[in-house]
């Protein structure tokens, strides 16, 4: 059976959806992600949908479910890369993606996750250490 | 004009059906936004059909009216039918624990929407989306 790969990147999980999701694939992604959050203690989930052409209410509900489940497990969810045509369609369809954070692209999504989870990026950590070193000198 | 029929009996039929709708709308030069709206509406309707009527058939055609072409999809099922269409067309109403956006959402996404249902006999939904989307 097909599976959508989930990558671990520091404190976060990263998912890139590259195929049109059919229902069973979407449901197994939901399940796999929550299991991964539990096993890794991830603090955030980033889902890139830049290759997704269609988000219907079923798919929207899956994204919402992932966000709600992650939240009760202390992880934030950010959906990034939505195509303009998909955004226009979602609004007209009436789907609000409640509880899901969104960002324009992966880079901004990662920033948002660090922000939402009060974690420091590796760059910020290095800067902090430098400051601390300066202080100690 | 192009006209074909697709049988939808399982969930795996949804993606090929959406691809076929994309092919037809690309063929008449529909813009990406209009294509996305039509395919999303089609996706909602085909899901309804599977969920409430265990599938059915869809007629896909390219039509033309006063020089403008469009895509028309007719969803025909022999399911239980809809008792109260007005209620089913309300946002947030669902008998199937979903978001209740399927029918009203699909209606908002396409240019023309028609629904007929006979309890115990089945439901037919016809949607039309024009190339320039009006």
mmCIF file of C-alpha atoms in Angstrom, chain A residues 58-111:
data_model
loop_
_atom_site.group_PDB
_atom_site.id
_atom_site.type_symbol
_atom_site.label_atom_id
_atom_site.label_comp_id
_atom_site.label_asym_id
_atom_site.label_seq_id
_atom_site.Cartn_x
_atom_site.Cartn_y
_atom_site.Cartn_z
ATOM 1 C CA UNK A 58 -12.963 15.526 3.071
ATOM 2 C CA UNK A 59 -9.326 16.487 2.700
ATOM 3 C CA UNK A 60 -10.016 19.676 4.667
ATOM 4 C CA UNK A 61 -11.467 17.641 7.454
ATOM 5 C CA UNK A 62 -8.381 15.405 7.526
ATOM 6 C CA UNK A 63 -6.140 18.484 7.847
ATOM 7 C CA UNK A 64 -8.371 19.806 10.633
ATOM 8 C CA UNK A 65 -8.297 16.437 12.405
ATOM 9 C CA UNK A 66 -4.511 16.281 12.214
ATOM 10 C CA UNK A 67 -4.306 19.757 13.745
ATOM 11 C CA UNK A 68 -6.751 18.980 16.582
ATOM 12 C CA UNK A 69 -5.105 15.660 17.420
ATOM 13 C CA UNK A 70 -1.622 17.199 17.342
ATOM 14 C CA UNK A 71 -2.770 20.012 19.575
ATOM 15 C CA UNK A 72 -3.992 17.696 22.305
ATOM 16 C CA UNK A 73 -0.602 16.038 22.053
ATOM 17 C CA UNK A 74 1.179 19.378 22.463
ATOM 18 C CA UNK A 75 2.196 19.846 18.841
ATOM 19 C CA UNK A 76 1.241 22.646 16.458
ATOM 20 C CA UNK A 77 0.292 22.084 12.812
ATOM 21 C CA UNK A 78 1.181 24.374 9.937
ATOM 22 C CA UNK A 79 -0.047 23.817 6.388
ATOM 23 C CA UNK A 80 2.091 25.501 3.743
ATOM 24 C CA UNK A 81 2.265 25.983 -0.010
ATOM 25 C CA UNK A 82 -1.408 26.184 -0.843
ATOM 26 C CA UNK A 83 -1.950 27.041 -4.503
ATOM 27 C CA UNK A 84 -3.895 30.272 -5.159
ATOM 28 C CA UNK A 85 -6.640 28.437 -7.067
ATOM 29 C CA UNK A 86 -7.063 26.045 -4.142
ATOM 30 C CA UNK A 87 -7.315 28.942 -1.663
ATOM 31 C CA UNK A 88 -9.980 30.667 -3.789
ATOM 32 C CA UNK A 89 -11.939 27.433 -4.057
ATOM 33 C CA UNK A 90 -11.743 26.680 -0.329
ATOM 34 C CA UNK A 91 -13.155 30.068 0.587
ATOM 35 C CA UNK A 92 -16.045 29.667 -1.835
ATOM 36 C CA UNK A 93 -16.668 26.131 -0.660
ATOM 37 C CA UNK A 94 -16.921 27.497 2.875
ATOM 38 C CA UNK A 95 -14.094 25.496 4.396
ATOM 39 C CA UNK A 96 -12.277 27.408 7.131
ATOM 40 C CA UNK A 97 -9.555 24.926 8.164
ATOM 41 C CA UNK A 98 -10.153 25.681 11.824
ATOM 42 C CA UNK A 99 -7.241 25.210 14.169
ATOM 43 C CA UNK A 100 -4.796 24.856 11.307
ATOM 44 C CA UNK A 101 -2.034 27.443 11.027
ATOM 45 C CA UNK A 102 -1.072 28.301 7.484
ATOM 46 C CA UNK A 103 2.004 29.893 5.946
ATOM 47 C CA UNK A 104 2.994 30.779 2.413
ATOM 48 C CA UNK A 105 5.902 28.379 2.048
ATOM 49 C CA UNK A 106 8.054 25.857 3.910
ATOM 50 C CA UNK A 107 10.524 28.471 5.108
ATOM 51 C CA UNK A 108 7.844 30.747 6.588
ATOM 52 C CA UNK A 109 6.067 27.681 7.967
ATOM 53 C CA UNK A 110 9.182 26.602 9.865
ATOM 54 C CA UNK A 111 9.558 30.121 11.311
#
